[in-house]
């Protein structure tokens, strides 16, 4: 029967109805996706586009594999190898996916439309502006650089956020070497030109420093032997350690490796001004300011909010937040049918203390005014789904079960026969919310959110309006929740440190460092490529580099 009706599962479901009253097929809902980075493409790849009319808007018609951008800065990998054309990704998705190369400059949640400006055709007739309306909007605009309003940074520093940035850095490094090779340049001037400064000791800054160091010792010193002695790399970090989102062991390993390599670490310094040839830094402990002459500087110290997001947040009453807040189902709660994923958004996890009285009432099935262990256990699964901080808290306190947690609140009593009243229940859970975790701004999070949201959209038939169904606990008692809230699964992180060495932090407190970890890195990053085409390109770039070294032409 399904085969005869000719349209797979959807047609089968509809055909029973069609026999009674032939209705025109309902209009497909319009889904508009802003951005084609990690979050946007992960959503698009997993969305069943036969259910929706999909429009994608992004000023770049490709996806960029950002973790390899530091390798692009030194030509270890070519820029072309880390990008995948967006239209190729849609090839198999059919006709209902449209892509517009444009920038969204305003989201209008009341009209349910987005205002866009063509990225290419502003000088054609008209000004290239157009409007796209939506039934569902997926905001995946990513983040921008954050200079913290430090004077001179925008004008004089390089950034490492986009493919073009990486290409500019590559040119600029070679520029510095050629400039320092010109005759009649004083030693002092050479030292200045060949001083490469990286501001920010996070994963991106560290990886770039390592790449640059490899480029210098493996390739450039052979080509510019006369000026080798003048080259210096410095990382300026305001905190006490570099890589402070990593395990301490990794930070220590990285710091000692960089020391051996001669990469200078200026920790505890804040950049307060950048001019065309010097950086003013301030020692955080002594307050003393120093001028650091430099040839090239890369700013990689934090991410900021895109203006279109700031504007949207003020429209929906989110004020001056750093990122667009969503609920745990990734929906922007203040408006209708708008979802946000990736670096532009952050999930605000609901606190259990806000709902504690409701939870107590729902759990207290016999209306006795007290909860038995059984009553608590019956709702425990729901509690842990809705408030993951409960599990995190129990884990952090080495508690085996909920009775341990409750007992802390009611004093020592027999687990099985214990009963708690509302006050005791509140007291027992009062510290749980301290374990609310924010998810980091990484590709891993963005990709998982995109995947999760597409999954919700694919199953939307079951829960027509909002993917978040009411939980039995806090909802209207409608039966069962349709969708679990988004839960981030951390799969670990890498820090390539140069010289064919890397550090990795993997789930289960497993840390590995050294040459073998670099091979693990190669295999993980090869396997993570979005297409076979880019995989082949990246692997052949690596091979080419092993055999011939990097290309140092401009
Ligand atoms: P993005 O990937 O930045 O995508 C945003 C998209 O929105 C882009 O397509 C952009 O063109 C588009 N856009 C921008 N403005 C507009 C507009 N006005 N209208 C329409 N579209 C717009 N994470 C890891 O987990 N592991 C790593 O090893 C790692 N390495 C990194 C290395 C570097 C150099 C950088 C910069 C980042 C790295 N990250 C890494 C972080 C990771 O890249 C980000 O967390 C991730 O890109 C976030 O995905 P996103 O989709 O939210 O944003
Ligand atoms: Mg995106
Ligand atoms: Mg991206
Ligand atoms: Mg981003
Ligand atoms: Mg009871």
XYZ file of N, CA and C in Angstrom, residues 120-128:
27
model
N 26.417 40.262 -2.730
C 27.108 40.528 -3.991
C 26.536 41.704 -4.754
N 25.194 41.828 -4.763
C 24.586 42.690 -5.773
C 24.137 44.055 -5.306
N 24.851 44.692 -4.382
C 24.365 45.981 -3.912
C 24.429 47.060 -4.991
N 25.234 46.864 -6.030
C 25.281 47.892 -7.077
C 24.419 47.544 -8.289
N 23.647 46.473 -8.186
C 22.673 46.215 -9.239
C 21.525 47.206 -9.047
N 20.486 47.108 -9.866
C 19.390 48.051 -9.638
C 18.719 47.750 -8.306
N 18.280 48.784 -7.681
C 17.806 48.655 -6.311
C 19.017 48.571 -5.416
N 18.804 48.356 -4.115
C 19.969 48.300 -3.240
C 20.282 46.900 -2.766
N 19.613 45.908 -3.360
C 19.925 44.529 -2.984
C 19.267 44.084 -1.690
